[in-house]
């Protein structure tokens, strides 16, 4: 399968600070990447769709000024959690779409980032 | 109604048995269907995908799709304790991947 690298895997930050999470597709170009958030024992909640060279599309209820997404190249998307608060503590996961043969595309996931805001 | 629904489980099967995981979806226009496995604290990993009605087999895994019934399932043959994980069903809608809540599978030795 394709490789998507997400960094850092774990971060602890103080309340009020900002945290940047990187998502890289290592062996393919990804015009589209997605950012998810997952609470313990819950499913993945789609936060936003990141398209290379354009503004991200946010899902309803997700604050775009709080969760800044940049997709500056075909292999890199970043999520910045601004002015983090304890309720932002969660598992953040990115995925990148790779075109496959035939009808569709496949989504590959990064390793995830465990964010703890203290 | 949730867009993608799964029984959260837990589903418990003995080692060597067949585990059957089910998923229904609400958007009849959905085209692509995916099964992911997620171990605790890890990100999901793709098991298989299916686009056409019928069965698709890959090793011990078989995905089944019935678009008329809006139903997709995953069968795991000869279940192993290492298969114990949460299995996520996902449906592609307009380029986005929408996940069900996941079914927790426990394979008992």
Coordinates of N, CA and C in Angstrom, one line a residue, chain A residues 13-19 65-68 80-88 117:
Chain A
X13 N 0.6 20.1 24.6 CA 0.8 21.6 24.6 C 0.0 22.3 25.7
X14 N 0.4 23.5 25.9 CA -0.3 24.3 26.9 C -1.5 24.9 26.3
X15 N -2.5 25.1 27.1 CA -3.7 25.8 26.7 C -3.4 27.2 26.2
X16 N -3.9 27.6 25.0 CA -3.7 28.9 24.4 C -2.6 28.9 23.3
X17 N -1.8 27.8 23.3 CA -0.8 27.7 22.2 C -1.3 27.1 21.0
X18 N -0.5 27.1 19.9 CA -0.9 26.5 18.6 C -0.1 25.3 18.3
X19 N -0.6 24.4 17.6 CA 0.1 23.1 17.3 C -0.1 22.8 15.8
X65 N -11.4 29.0 11.5 CA -10.4 29.9 12.0 C -9.6 29.2 13.2
X66 N -10.2 28.1 13.7 CA -9.5 27.4 14.8 C -8.6 26.3 14.2
X67 N -9.1 25.7 13.2 CA -8.4 24.5 12.6 C -8.0 25.0 11.1
X68 N -6.7 25.5 11.1 CA -6.2 26.1 9.8 C -5.6 24.9 9.0
X80 N -3.3 23.2 11.6 CA -2.8 23.9 12.7 C -4.0 24.2 13.6
X81 N -3.9 23.7 14.9 CA -4.9 23.9 15.9 C -4.5 25.2 16.6
X82 N -5.2 26.2 16.4 CA -4.9 27.5 17.0 C -5.5 27.7 18.4
X83 N -4.8 28.4 19.2 CA -5.3 28.7 20.6 C -6.0 27.5 21.2
X84 N -5.2 26.4 21.3 CA -5.7 25.1 21.7 C -6.3 25.2 23.1
X85 N -7.4 24.4 23.3 CA -8.0 24.3 24.7 C -8.1 22.8 25.0
X86 N -8.3 22.5 26.3 CA -8.4 21.1 26.6 C -9.4 20.3 25.8
X87 N -10.5 20.9 25.5 CA -11.5 20.2 24.7 C -11.1 19.8 23.3
X88 N -9.9 20.4 22.8 CA -9.4 20.1 21.5 C -8.5 18.8 21.6
X117 N -4.0 18.7 25.3 CA -3.9 20.1 25.7 C -4.1 20.2 27.2

